[in-house]
């Protein structure tokens, strides 16, 4: 199969002309054209290999042969309308149920994370008969109109906040209102949600749901303080609402020690609705909502059929099953613990050498390294983070930034990432940061000299 139809420049020109310019490219100043991939490696049109630290969607590795075979075999046999009876959908729902607490036992299959969150919103509203939603600051939950409304990351740049949306502070113990020196940041941040509920009640509003990623990713790879989710769930349920855990980036073993990131909060916490996407189909568009019998029953009771043409079709479910098989057979959860743990240690070692690294946080293969101008003020080092990403690309490592100031270098590679990959990335970061620090020292020195001579004259 030909890897390219057009020369790179022509592809870029055609894309600029034909594709909406709000659909942005990675490295827009100098985009990479990727024509094939395997495992954790991407290859450009010249056969140049890039180490992929970005693709959390290609969860078990790019073009994994087991996934390709499962998809092709089912495609060759049948891909029917989801209203026909078929084994794959029930087999798959049964396998997912085994990964979740017993109470989350009813499934709806959809095609994208956005569809999953939109359906979660409908389920919550139907069950509670309430309208309002509490979300975390800087959150992103999808691109549908309903989800832009509950995504501060987006609505702040658009028409703003709807009256039915309430924004709680991000429980970020590095930058937030309660930090690592607080005796109980989990409780303190949960109390901010309680206050929001009370304010909403005073205005006669009623809470349908609290939506949060189990580890806020767009917010900057934030790890919730202990006890936060459990307390929030209690407050939200007391107000008649439900807890929706968005596991679209964090599910399917990414955190290593657990299959779902919400499980990091302990066995006594269980959401009422869990939404899944990205890694679920290793790149194939499938997503899912898991909920309780009671919530599903309320949704059924409205008398309106939920029909989704592609959601849960035999091919999607065959792929979903193959992803679960590979995760198990290749012990990719274990790999996330080992390799993610090693990577985090390497980055922590770099932090001792480079003042630019303010914080290293994360679990499994979900790690953030935050750059700061200086550790005392924690002022985000946005330009330095952008420079590091650009330089890593020149070293054939693709990585991205996130967080409110784009100052967090975000590691979310395919789960087959190896110890050698982790060491290569950390060595490159070390070298690049050394150069940045020498440059910064020379710059500061030169500035002082200029100031000195200007004052003298
Ligand atoms: C946390 C989270 N929720 C929802 C979505 C929306 O998923 P999709 O792009 O598949 O619609 C995204 C996508 O980036 C996401 O990161």
mmCIF file of N, CA and C in Angstrom, residues 10 27 132 136 162 181 212 232-234 289-290 308 328 333 357 409 436 443:
data_model
loop_
_atom_site.group_PDB
_atom_site.id
_atom_site.type_symbol
_atom_site.label_atom_id
_atom_site.label_comp_id
_atom_site.label_asym_id
_atom_site.label_seq_id
_atom_site.Cartn_x
_atom_site.Cartn_y
_atom_site.Cartn_z
ATOM 1 N N UNK A 10 2.333 19.515 -0.448
ATOM 2 C CA UNK A 10 1.036 19.542 -1.138
ATOM 3 C C UNK A 10 -0.083 19.123 -0.166
ATOM 4 N N UNK A 27 2.304 20.624 16.312
ATOM 5 C CA UNK A 27 3.482 21.315 15.769
ATOM 6 C C UNK A 27 3.109 22.118 14.522
ATOM 7 N N UNK A 132 -29.094 21.300 36.943
ATOM 8 C CA UNK A 132 -27.781 21.944 37.058
ATOM 9 C C UNK A 132 -26.617 20.959 37.166
ATOM 10 N N UNK A 136 -15.450 20.974 37.322
ATOM 11 C CA UNK A 136 -14.202 21.516 37.853
ATOM 12 C C UNK A 136 -13.648 22.580 36.908
ATOM 13 N N UNK A 162 -23.128 29.246 31.541
ATOM 14 C CA UNK A 162 -24.599 29.201 31.611
ATOM 15 C C UNK A 162 -25.033 29.232 33.086
ATOM 16 N N UNK A 181 0.740 21.659 51.830
ATOM 17 C CA UNK A 181 0.959 21.850 53.268
ATOM 18 C C UNK A 181 -0.358 21.898 54.054
ATOM 19 N N UNK A 212 -16.575 15.057 36.648
ATOM 20 C CA UNK A 212 -15.125 15.293 36.766
ATOM 21 C C UNK A 212 -14.355 14.148 36.136
ATOM 22 N N UNK A 232 -17.166 14.521 47.965
ATOM 23 C CA UNK A 232 -17.956 15.230 46.949
ATOM 24 C C UNK A 232 -19.195 14.405 46.609
ATOM 25 N N UNK A 233 -19.000 13.097 46.408
ATOM 26 C CA UNK A 233 -20.133 12.227 46.052
ATOM 27 C C UNK A 233 -21.205 12.296 47.144
ATOM 28 N N UNK A 234 -20.772 12.324 48.397
ATOM 29 C CA UNK A 234 -21.751 12.407 49.502
ATOM 30 C C UNK A 234 -22.554 13.707 49.408
ATOM 31 N N UNK A 289 -20.995 4.200 28.141
ATOM 32 C CA UNK A 289 -21.449 4.741 29.420
ATOM 33 C C UNK A 289 -21.864 3.560 30.285
ATOM 34 N N UNK A 290 -21.348 3.512 31.506
ATOM 35 C CA UNK A 290 -21.768 2.467 32.460
ATOM 36 C C UNK A 290 -22.533 3.159 33.572
ATOM 37 N N UNK A 308 -28.803 4.234 18.638
ATOM 38 C CA UNK A 308 -27.532 4.780 18.185
ATOM 39 C C UNK A 308 -27.055 3.867 17.056
ATOM 40 N N UNK A 328 -4.657 -7.801 29.053
ATOM 41 C CA UNK A 328 -4.436 -8.904 30.000
ATOM 42 C C UNK A 328 -3.205 -9.718 29.622
ATOM 43 N N UNK A 333 -1.093 -3.281 32.275
ATOM 44 C CA UNK A 333 -1.287 -2.564 33.547
ATOM 45 C C UNK A 333 0.001 -2.663 34.370
ATOM 46 N N UNK A 357 12.122 22.575 36.749
ATOM 47 C CA UNK A 357 11.077 21.555 37.004
ATOM 48 C C UNK A 357 10.492 21.821 38.390
ATOM 49 N N UNK A 409 4.342 19.344 30.947
ATOM 50 C CA UNK A 409 4.725 18.383 29.913
ATOM 51 C C UNK A 409 4.008 17.087 30.265
ATOM 52 N N UNK A 436 18.866 25.204 28.170
ATOM 53 C CA UNK A 436 17.947 26.311 28.534
ATOM 54 C C UNK A 436 18.501 27.053 29.748
ATOM 55 N N UNK A 443 21.549 35.096 29.814
ATOM 56 C CA UNK A 443 20.586 36.172 29.582
ATOM 57 C C UNK A 443 20.503 37.075 30.817
#
